[in-house]
mmCIF file of C-alpha atoms in Angstrom:
data_model
loop_
_atom_site.group_PDB
_atom_site.id
_atom_site.type_symbol
_atom_site.label_atom_id
_atom_site.label_comp_id
_atom_site.label_asym_id
_atom_site.label_seq_id
_atom_site.Cartn_x
_atom_site.Cartn_y
_atom_site.Cartn_z
ATOM 1 C CA MET M 1 152.263 139.599 64.164
ATOM 2 C CA SER M 2 151.206 136.251 65.824
ATOM 3 C CA ASP M 3 152.102 135.398 69.257
ATOM 4 C CA ALA M 4 153.847 132.205 67.917
ATOM 5 C CA SER M 5 156.423 134.477 66.037
ATOM 6 C CA GLN M 6 157.419 136.073 69.314
ATOM 7 C CA ALA M 7 157.941 132.793 71.047
ATOM 8 C CA PRO M 8 161.731 132.127 72.015
ATOM 9 C CA ARG M 9 163.630 129.863 69.538
ATOM 10 C CA GLY M 10 165.951 127.863 71.178
ATOM 11 C CA PRO M 11 167.414 127.162 74.660
ATOM 12 C CA GLN M 12 169.523 130.418 75.040
ATOM 13 C CA GLU M 13 166.511 132.551 73.887
ATOM 14 C CA PHE M 14 164.202 130.675 76.140
ATOM 15 C CA GLU M 15 166.626 131.156 79.112
ATOM 16 C CA THR M 16 166.894 134.937 78.682
ATOM 17 C CA ALA M 17 163.110 135.138 78.399
ATOM 18 C CA LEU M 18 162.937 133.242 81.692
ATOM 19 C CA ASN M 19 165.268 135.524 83.495
ATOM 20 C CA LYS M 20 163.330 138.622 82.123
ATOM 21 C CA SER M 21 160.098 137.074 83.405
ATOM 22 C CA ASP M 22 161.663 136.347 87.042
ATOM 23 C CA THR M 23 162.941 139.775 87.219
ATOM 24 C CA ARG M 24 159.457 141.174 86.314
ATOM 25 C CA VAL M 25 158.075 138.906 89.036
ATOM 26 C CA ALA M 26 160.630 139.837 91.557
ATOM 27 C CA GLU M 27 159.976 143.676 90.648
ATOM 28 C CA PHE M 28 156.221 142.932 91.390
ATOM 29 C CA ASP M 29 156.520 140.877 94.418
ATOM 30 C CA VAL M 30 159.091 143.247 96.224
ATOM 31 C CA ARG M 31 157.501 146.562 97.204
ATOM 32 C CA GLU M 32 159.568 149.236 98.785
ATOM 33 C CA ARG M 33 158.266 149.878 102.467
ATOM 34 C CA THR M 34 157.001 153.504 103.221
ATOM 35 C CA LEU M 35 157.867 155.250 106.339
ATOM 36 C CA PHE M 36 154.725 154.121 107.922
ATOM 37 C CA ASP M 37 155.540 150.605 107.010
ATOM 38 C CA ARG M 38 158.884 150.848 108.678
ATOM 39 C CA ALA M 39 157.349 152.419 111.873
ATOM 40 C CA GLN M 40 154.555 149.833 111.956
ATOM 41 C CA HIS M 41 157.013 146.966 111.736
ATOM 42 C CA PHE M 42 159.147 148.638 114.463
ATOM 43 C CA LEU M 43 156.225 149.321 116.930
ATOM 44 C CA HIS M 44 155.210 145.653 116.313
ATOM 45 C CA GLY M 45 158.419 144.219 117.344
ATOM 46 C CA ASN M 46 158.873 146.816 120.365
ATOM 47 C CA PRO M 47 155.316 147.599 121.619
ATOM 48 C CA THR M 48 156.618 149.240 124.493
ATOM 49 C CA MET M 49 158.275 152.021 122.563
ATOM 50 C CA VAL M 50 154.719 153.459 122.158
ATOM 51 C CA PRO M 51 154.106 154.415 125.577
ATOM 52 C CA VAL M 52 157.852 155.662 125.899
ATOM 53 C CA ILE M 53 157.499 157.926 122.962
ATOM 54 C CA VAL M 54 154.220 159.352 124.500
ATOM 55 C CA LEU M 55 155.830 159.581 127.774
ATOM 56 C CA VAL M 56 158.673 161.652 126.522
ATOM 57 C CA LEU M 57 156.653 163.882 124.383
ATOM 58 C CA SER M 58 154.097 164.603 127.050
ATOM 59 C CA ILE M 59 156.913 165.409 129.572
ATOM 60 C CA ALA M 60 158.585 167.830 126.994
ATOM 61 C CA ALA M 61 155.164 169.477 126.391
ATOM 62 C CA PHE M 62 154.030 169.868 129.769
ATOM 63 C CA GLY M 63 157.553 171.269 130.794
ATOM 64 C CA ILE M 64 157.082 173.949 128.165
ATOM 65 C CA LEU M 65 153.560 174.656 129.183
ATOM 66 C CA ALA M 66 153.992 174.552 132.835
ATOM 67 C CA GLY M 67 157.617 175.858 133.453
ATOM 68 C CA THR M 68 160.010 174.719 135.856
ATOM 69 C CA LYS M 69 157.305 173.827 138.501
ATOM 70 C CA PHE M 70 156.763 170.582 136.212
ATOM 71 C CA PHE M 71 160.422 169.509 136.316
ATOM 72 C CA SER M 72 160.702 170.204 139.961
ATOM 73 C CA ALA M 73 162.013 167.137 142.007
ATOM 74 C CA PHE M 74 158.940 167.673 144.302
ATOM 75 C CA ASN M 75 156.469 167.384 141.599
ATOM 76 C CA MET M 76 158.166 164.421 139.811
ATOM 77 C CA SER M 77 158.246 162.398 143.178
ATOM 78 C CA LEU M 78 154.615 163.679 143.588
ATOM 79 C CA ILE M 79 153.660 161.922 140.375
ATOM 80 C CA MET M 80 155.227 158.574 141.591
ATOM 81 C CA GLN M 81 153.372 158.695 144.663
ATOM 82 C CA GLN M 82 150.000 159.392 143.020
ATOM 83 C CA VAL M 83 150.433 156.465 140.630
ATOM 84 C CA SER M 84 151.924 154.074 142.963
ATOM 85 C CA ILE M 85 148.665 152.274 143.911
ATOM 86 C CA ILE M 86 147.186 152.222 140.312
ATOM 87 C CA GLY M 87 150.720 150.946 139.231
ATOM 88 C CA ILE M 88 150.528 147.941 141.421
ATOM 89 C CA LEU M 89 146.931 147.157 140.220
ATOM 90 C CA ALA M 90 148.249 147.773 136.622
ATOM 91 C CA ALA M 91 150.684 144.863 137.126
ATOM 92 C CA ALA M 92 148.208 142.573 138.362
ATOM 93 C CA GLN M 93 145.776 143.480 135.463
ATOM 94 C CA SER M 94 148.750 143.015 133.210
ATOM 95 C CA LEU M 95 149.108 139.441 133.872
ATOM 96 C CA VAL M 96 145.419 138.527 133.177
ATOM 97 C CA ILE M 97 145.245 140.890 130.067
ATOM 98 C CA LEU M 98 148.499 138.809 128.711
ATOM 99 C CA THR M 99 146.351 135.680 128.712
ATOM 100 C CA ALA M 100 143.535 137.399 126.781
ATOM 101 C CA GLY M 101 141.346 137.893 129.824
ATOM 102 C CA ILE M 102 140.357 140.801 131.959
ATOM 103 C CA ASP M 103 140.035 141.202 135.821
ATOM 104 C CA LEU M 104 137.367 143.939 136.778
ATOM 105 C CA SER M 105 137.809 142.916 140.351
ATOM 106 C CA VAL M 106 141.455 143.808 141.068
ATOM 107 C CA GLY M 107 140.454 147.260 142.965
ATOM 108 C CA ALA M 108 137.519 145.547 145.039
ATOM 109 C CA ILE M 109 140.181 142.728 146.154
ATOM 110 C CA MET M 110 142.678 145.253 146.994
ATOM 111 C CA VAL M 111 140.185 147.149 149.179
ATOM 112 C CA LEU M 112 138.746 143.996 150.651
ATOM 113 C CA MET M 113 142.123 142.763 151.782
ATOM 114 C CA SER M 114 142.943 146.161 153.325
ATOM 115 C CA VAL M 115 139.844 146.090 155.445
ATOM 116 C CA ILE M 116 140.648 142.460 156.425
ATOM 117 C CA MET M 117 144.102 143.491 157.309
ATOM 118 C CA GLY M 118 142.991 146.419 159.382
ATOM 119 C CA ASN M 119 140.235 144.526 161.265
ATOM 120 C CA LEU M 120 142.508 141.717 162.368
ATOM 121 C CA ALA M 121 145.192 143.889 163.540
ATOM 122 C CA VAL M 122 143.026 146.517 165.216
ATOM 123 C CA PHE M 123 139.753 144.730 166.271
ATOM 124 C CA ALA M 124 140.965 140.993 166.507
ATOM 125 C CA GLY M 125 144.224 141.847 168.016
ATOM 126 C CA LEU M 126 146.207 139.597 165.683
ATOM 127 C CA PRO M 127 149.826 140.446 165.508
ATOM 128 C CA THR M 128 150.203 142.849 162.522
ATOM 129 C CA PRO M 129 152.620 140.830 160.433
ATOM 130 C CA LEU M 130 149.982 137.914 160.660
ATOM 131 C CA ALA M 131 147.230 140.064 159.623
ATOM 132 C CA ILE M 132 149.180 141.287 156.612
ATOM 133 C CA LEU M 133 149.935 137.635 155.694
ATOM 134 C CA ILE M 134 146.364 136.674 155.826
ATOM 135 C CA GLY M 135 145.495 139.560 153.653
ATOM 136 C CA PHE M 136 148.077 138.428 151.055
ATOM 137 C CA ALA M 137 146.649 134.726 151.270
ATOM 138 C CA GLY M 138 143.022 136.293 150.968
ATOM 139 C CA GLY M 139 143.926 138.164 147.909
ATOM 140 C CA ALA M 140 145.594 134.961 146.280
ATOM 141 C CA GLY M 141 142.353 133.050 147.209
ATOM 142 C CA ALA M 142 140.165 135.705 145.746
ATOM 143 C CA GLY M 143 142.246 135.349 142.584
ATOM 144 C CA ALA M 144 142.130 131.494 142.763
ATOM 145 C CA LEU M 145 138.154 131.836 142.689
ATOM 146 C CA ASN M 146 138.346 134.065 139.771
ATOM 147 C CA GLY M 147 140.677 131.409 137.904
ATOM 148 C CA PHE M 148 138.510 128.469 138.880
ATOM 149 C CA LEU M 149 135.312 130.005 137.399
ATOM 150 C CA VAL M 150 137.146 130.825 134.247
ATOM 151 C CA THR M 151 138.786 127.617 133.721
ATOM 152 C CA LYS M 152 136.782 124.844 135.289
ATOM 153 C CA ILE M 153 133.252 126.274 134.863
ATOM 154 C CA LYS M 154 134.386 127.933 131.594
ATOM 155 C CA LEU M 155 132.693 131.290 132.128
ATOM 156 C CA PRO M 156 133.937 134.404 130.297
ATOM 157 C CA PRO M 157 136.544 136.389 132.388
ATOM 158 C CA PHE M 158 134.656 139.523 131.891
ATOM 159 C CA ILE M 159 131.292 138.101 133.271
ATOM 160 C CA VAL M 160 133.096 136.241 136.174
ATOM 161 C CA THR M 161 135.079 139.317 137.495
ATOM 162 C CA LEU M 162 132.238 141.534 137.078
ATOM 163 C CA GLY M 163 130.253 139.313 139.348
ATOM 164 C CA THR M 164 133.008 138.876 141.962
ATOM 165 C CA TRP M 165 133.832 142.689 142.146
ATOM 166 C CA ASN M 166 130.023 142.919 143.403
ATOM 167 C CA ILE M 167 130.706 140.181 145.870
ATOM 168 C CA PHE M 168 134.094 141.483 147.038
ATOM 169 C CA PHE M 169 132.677 144.917 147.378
ATOM 170 C CA ALA M 170 129.553 143.635 149.315
ATOM 171 C CA LEU M 171 132.047 141.879 151.621
ATOM 172 C CA ASN M 172 134.130 144.913 151.970
ATOM 173 C CA LEU M 173 131.181 147.123 153.197
ATOM 174 C CA TRP M 174 129.896 144.206 155.477
ATOM 175 C CA LEU M 175 133.194 143.429 157.221
ATOM 176 C CA SER M 176 133.827 147.560 157.672
ATOM 177 C CA GLY M 177 130.294 148.440 158.506
ATOM 178 C CA ALA M 178 131.131 151.149 155.667
ATOM 179 C CA GLN M 179 133.421 152.734 158.492
ATOM 180 C CA SER M 180 137.030 153.742 158.200
ATOM 181 C CA ILE M 181 139.717 152.670 160.633
ATOM 182 C CA ARG M 182 141.342 156.317 161.335
ATOM 183 C CA SER M 183 145.037 157.018 161.022
ATOM 184 C CA GLN M 184 145.386 157.858 164.577
ATOM 185 C CA THR M 185 144.002 154.274 165.560
ATOM 186 C CA LEU M 186 146.515 152.629 163.176
ATOM 187 C CA ASP M 187 149.526 154.788 164.622
ATOM 188 C CA GLU M 188 148.555 153.555 168.198
ATOM 189 C CA VAL M 189 147.561 149.893 167.336
ATOM 190 C CA ALA M 190 149.293 148.780 163.859
ATOM 191 C CA PRO M 191 151.692 151.521 162.635
ATOM 192 C CA LEU M 192 153.334 148.857 160.491
ATOM 193 C CA LEU M 193 150.231 148.981 158.225
ATOM 194 C CA LYS M 194 151.018 152.351 157.272
ATOM 195 C CA ILE M 195 154.727 151.887 156.450
ATOM 196 C CA PHE M 196 154.281 152.415 152.742
ATOM 197 C CA GLY M 197 153.246 155.884 153.355
ATOM 198 C CA ASP M 198 156.563 156.737 154.637
ATOM 199 C CA SER M 199 158.951 158.382 152.501
ATOM 200 C CA VAL M 200 162.938 159.247 152.159
ATOM 201 C CA ARG M 201 163.873 162.444 151.042
ATOM 202 C CA ILE M 202 166.410 162.974 148.319
ATOM 203 C CA GLY M 203 167.062 166.742 147.824
ATOM 204 C CA ASN M 204 163.688 168.135 147.551
ATOM 205 C CA ALA M 205 162.249 164.869 146.303
ATOM 206 C CA GLN M 206 160.153 162.673 148.829
ATOM 207 C CA ILE M 207 160.222 159.195 147.520
ATOM 208 C CA THR M 208 157.689 157.043 149.496
ATOM 209 C CA TYR M 209 158.132 153.268 150.198
ATOM 210 C CA GLY M 210 154.896 152.660 148.111
ATOM 211 C CA SER M 211 156.674 154.127 144.918
ATOM 212 C CA ILE M 212 159.635 151.885 145.423
ATOM 213 C CA LEU M 213 157.386 148.855 146.173
ATOM 214 C CA MET M 214 155.768 149.532 142.812
ATOM 215 C CA ILE M 215 159.114 149.544 140.894
ATOM 216 C CA VAL M 216 160.064 146.256 142.887
ATOM 217 C CA ILE M 217 156.805 144.544 141.725
ATOM 218 C CA PHE M 218 157.345 145.493 138.129
ATOM 219 C CA ALA M 219 160.872 144.404 138.268
ATOM 220 C CA ILE M 220 159.997 140.915 139.601
ATOM 221 C CA LEU M 221 157.150 140.378 137.104
ATOM 222 C CA TRP M 222 159.410 141.330 134.363
ATOM 223 C CA TYR M 223 162.168 138.680 135.224
ATOM 224 C CA VAL M 224 159.421 136.153 135.757
ATOM 225 C CA LEU M 225 157.617 136.730 132.525
ATOM 226 C CA ASN M 226 160.928 137.005 130.485
ATOM 227 C CA HIS M 227 163.194 134.399 132.234
ATOM 228 C CA THR M 228 161.096 131.590 133.524
ATOM 229 C CA PRO M 229 158.892 128.805 131.601
ATOM 230 C CA TRP M 230 155.716 130.177 133.638
ATOM 231 C CA GLY M 231 156.356 133.339 131.762
ATOM 232 C CA ARG M 232 156.639 131.913 128.446
ATOM 233 C CA HIS M 233 153.430 129.688 129.128
ATOM 234 C CA VAL M 234 151.420 132.907 129.966
ATOM 235 C CA TYR M 235 152.422 134.634 126.471
ATOM 236 C CA ALA M 236 151.601 131.219 124.737
ATOM 237 C CA ILE M 237 148.387 131.075 126.394
ATOM 238 C CA GLY M 238 147.458 134.493 125.437
ATOM 239 C CA ASP M 239 148.815 134.385 121.980
ATOM 240 C CA ASP M 240 146.864 131.008 121.026
ATOM 241 C CA LYS M 241 145.280 128.878 123.948
ATOM 242 C CA GLU M 242 144.434 125.752 121.656
ATOM 243 C CA ALA M 243 147.919 125.833 120.367
ATOM 244 C CA ALA M 244 149.333 126.228 123.710
ATOM 245 C CA GLU M 245 147.634 123.047 124.846
ATOM 246 C CA LEU M 246 148.763 121.055 121.906
ATOM 247 C CA SER M 247 152.276 121.924 122.848
ATOM 248 C CA GLY M 248 151.717 120.362 126.083
ATOM 249 C CA ILE M 249 151.104 123.419 128.375
ATOM 250 C CA ARG M 250 148.815 122.882 131.133
ATOM 251 C CA THR M 251 146.578 125.650 130.284
ATOM 252 C CA ASP M 252 143.959 125.613 132.994
ATOM 253 C CA ARG M 253 146.778 125.126 135.965
ATOM 254 C CA THR M 254 148.685 127.932 134.336
ATOM 255 C CA LEU M 255 145.667 130.484 134.170
ATOM 256 C CA ILE M 256 144.640 129.769 137.729
ATOM 257 C CA SER M 257 148.012 130.333 138.827
ATOM 258 C CA VAL M 258 148.008 133.645 136.882
ATOM 259 C CA TYR M 259 144.631 134.961 138.547
ATOM 260 C CA MET M 260 146.299 133.670 141.860
ATOM 261 C CA VAL M 261 149.542 135.817 141.215
ATOM 262 C CA ALA M 262 147.222 138.675 140.310
ATOM 263 C CA GLY M 263 145.403 138.345 143.523
ATOM 264 C CA LEU M 264 148.484 138.249 145.575
ATOM 265 C CA VAL M 265 149.665 141.437 143.905
ATOM 266 C CA CYS M 266 146.301 142.880 144.962
ATOM 267 C CA GLY M 267 146.964 141.969 148.543
ATOM 268 C CA ILE M 268 150.247 143.535 148.417
ATOM 269 C CA GLY M 269 148.695 146.630 147.087
ATOM 270 C CA ALA M 270 146.140 146.803 149.944
ATOM 271 C CA TRP M 271 148.910 146.828 152.293
ATOM 272 C CA ALA M 272 150.614 149.804 150.154
ATOM 273 C CA SER M 273 147.061 151.232 149.858
ATOM 274 C CA ILE M 274 146.593 151.871 153.606
ATOM 275 C CA GLY M 275 149.802 153.766 153.671
ATOM 276 C CA ARG M 276 148.690 155.996 150.721
ATOM 277 C CA VAL M 277 145.598 156.938 152.248
ATOM 278 C CA GLY M 278 146.887 156.908 155.753
ATOM 279 C CA SER M 279 143.830 154.927 156.972
ATOM 280 C CA VAL M 280 141.736 151.759 156.173
ATOM 281 C CA SER M 281 138.990 153.290 153.885
ATOM 282 C CA PRO M 282 136.389 150.855 152.470
ATOM 283 C CA GLN M 283 135.305 153.834 150.223
ATOM 284 C CA SER M 284 138.634 154.197 148.571
ATOM 285 C CA PHE M 285 139.708 153.545 145.036
ATOM 286 C CA GLN M 286 136.631 152.999 143.760
ATOM 287 C CA GLU M 287 137.704 153.660 140.037
ATOM 288 C CA ALA M 288 140.516 151.673 140.286
ATOM 289 C CA ASN M 289 139.476 148.850 138.017
ATOM 290 C CA LEU M 290 138.985 151.110 135.261
ATOM 291 C CA GLN M 291 142.326 153.097 135.934
ATOM 292 C CA SER M 292 144.217 149.923 136.027
ATOM 293 C CA ILE M 293 143.025 148.917 132.829
ATOM 294 C CA THR M 294 143.865 152.172 131.297
ATOM 295 C CA ALA M 295 147.517 152.121 132.459
ATOM 296 C CA VAL M 296 147.655 148.597 130.742
ATOM 297 C CA VAL M 297 146.044 149.799 127.433
ATOM 298 C CA ILE M 298 148.249 153.071 127.156
ATOM 299 C CA GLY M 299 151.233 150.956 128.085
ATOM 300 C CA GLY M 300 151.028 148.660 125.092
ATOM 301 C CA ILE M 301 149.763 145.580 126.255
ATOM 302 C CA SER M 302 147.456 144.183 123.637
ATOM 303 C CA LEU M 303 143.676 143.369 125.040
ATOM 304 C CA PHE M 304 143.813 140.412 122.866
ATOM 305 C CA GLY M 305 146.616 138.807 124.740
ATOM 306 C CA GLY M 306 149.903 137.343 124.120
ATOM 307 C CA ARG M 307 151.940 140.749 123.250
ATOM 308 C CA GLY M 308 153.315 143.645 125.107
ATOM 309 C CA SER M 309 155.864 144.036 127.998
ATOM 310 C CA ILE M 310 155.024 144.295 131.675
ATOM 311 C CA LEU M 311 157.006 147.244 131.896
ATOM 312 C CA GLY M 312 154.495 149.222 129.529
ATOM 313 C CA PRO M 313 151.744 149.573 132.316
ATOM 314 C CA LEU M 314 154.208 151.029 134.556
ATOM 315 C CA ILE M 315 154.983 153.691 131.770
ATOM 316 C CA GLY M 316 151.282 153.870 131.174
ATOM 317 C CA ALA M 317 150.516 154.746 134.847
ATOM 318 C CA LEU M 318 153.195 157.364 134.745
ATOM 319 C CA ILE M 319 151.783 158.968 131.417
ATOM 320 C CA VAL M 320 148.341 159.422 133.417
ATOM 321 C CA GLY M 321 150.091 160.853 136.368
ATOM 322 C CA VAL M 322 152.113 163.090 134.008
ATOM 323 C CA PHE M 323 148.953 164.251 132.035
ATOM 324 C CA ASN M 324 146.986 164.748 135.558
ATOM 325 C CA SER M 325 149.951 166.824 136.882
ATOM 326 C CA GLY M 326 150.724 168.627 133.832
ATOM 327 C CA LEU M 327 147.019 169.663 133.330
ATOM 328 C CA ARG M 328 146.551 170.559 136.839
ATOM 329 C CA LEU M 329 149.523 172.939 136.761
ATOM 330 C CA ILE M 330 148.458 174.843 133.786
ATOM 331 C CA GLY M 331 145.000 175.134 135.348
ATOM 332 C CA VAL M 332 142.919 172.789 133.497
ATOM 333 C CA ASP M 333 139.730 171.802 135.565
ATOM 334 C CA VAL M 334 139.604 168.038 136.728
ATOM 335 C CA LEU M 335 136.702 167.353 134.609
ATOM 336 C CA TRP M 336 138.881 167.961 131.488
ATOM 337 C CA GLN M 337 141.748 165.967 132.994
ATOM 338 C CA VAL M 338 139.265 162.912 132.809
ATOM 339 C CA PHE M 339 138.243 163.944 129.356
ATOM 340 C CA ALA M 340 141.948 164.088 127.949
ATOM 341 C CA ILE M 341 142.782 160.621 129.621
ATOM 342 C CA GLY M 342 139.694 159.190 128.033
ATOM 343 C CA TRP M 343 140.719 160.133 124.521
ATOM 344 C CA LEU M 344 144.427 158.928 125.335
ATOM 345 C CA THR M 345 143.031 155.694 126.045
ATOM 346 C CA ILE M 346 140.960 155.550 122.930
ATOM 347 C CA ILE M 347 144.211 156.466 120.799
ATOM 348 C CA ALA M 348 146.248 153.949 122.516
ATOM 349 C CA VAL M 349 143.624 151.207 121.656
ATOM 350 C CA GLY M 350 143.858 152.466 117.995
ATOM 351 C CA ILE M 351 147.407 152.302 117.935
ATOM 352 C CA ASP M 352 147.296 148.829 119.050
ATOM 353 C CA GLN M 353 145.040 147.878 116.340
ATOM 354 C CA TRP M 354 147.278 149.487 113.689
ATOM 355 C CA ILE M 355 150.308 147.588 115.032
ATOM 356 C CA ARG M 356 148.462 144.411 114.820
ATOM 357 C CA LYS M 357 147.787 144.771 111.236
ATOM 358 C CA VAL M 358 151.461 144.763 110.319
ATOM 359 C CA SER M 359 152.013 143.280 106.853
ATOM 360 C CA ALA M 360 154.678 140.498 106.360
#
């Protein structure tokens, strides 16, 4: 039978055929989402849920493997102490990564500012509060240098901060003579520099002021990024810098301010690090740069910028602390602790890539 004989004859038959065609098109276009599709869409809209799930599962797993020792108040507070400095640096690193950049110099800035604070307070005889403020200003200035080179000279953030990492590290060794300022000296001359190493006891838990400072920094940055125009501009630049410029955002000025705030946070971390170590040590926290990036990546902030919550790196730092503590309690060698964290970082990046490919 020919196709012509099957054609609709009259308006009613034509409308019926059209409705059937629309139904078939609708059936073709609408595909029922699988469980993986739904999970992908959920995580795309709530990227912080990935580290939250990992943290809960890791706590449960190590609680089973290590027993009550892991869940003790002392061990939980010890984890907070151990991640406090890396957490602060991760907060600084997050600001830069949200703009689709990276800062390899955060650890070097922190150590350099701690040396400057210690030298000014102990050897130059400046009042300790003034030495601390100069350290804060120095951190912001170091960040401003990174931002200027990235925005005005148009150099890649990776190359810029790799170069300034070497510069700040060399200045650190030059100013300190590669010598530490001992704890006893700080106690005699500038005890205020060690205040973030002090703690308050709550039951069997010892909560250091450094741990409290870390939480306060994340809380402030969360508010600023979510409830101020500056925060919205940071996300917009990370999502699409050219579109942000077309919408009227002064991207260069905002980027410089991001690097300055990151440097200021590193300066605050310098003060906290003196309390954590108990001395001014130019050799401390040599792996802090990579550890801060690890916390950011595990925390769900995309390395491509524009996506993620500032609270994610706090959770990421806690995940690293939980893994290190749990593996240590069950007798795993330090080498394999590093091995596990490396795989955790790779898996986190893989999950981020999968979430970014969410379909409409």
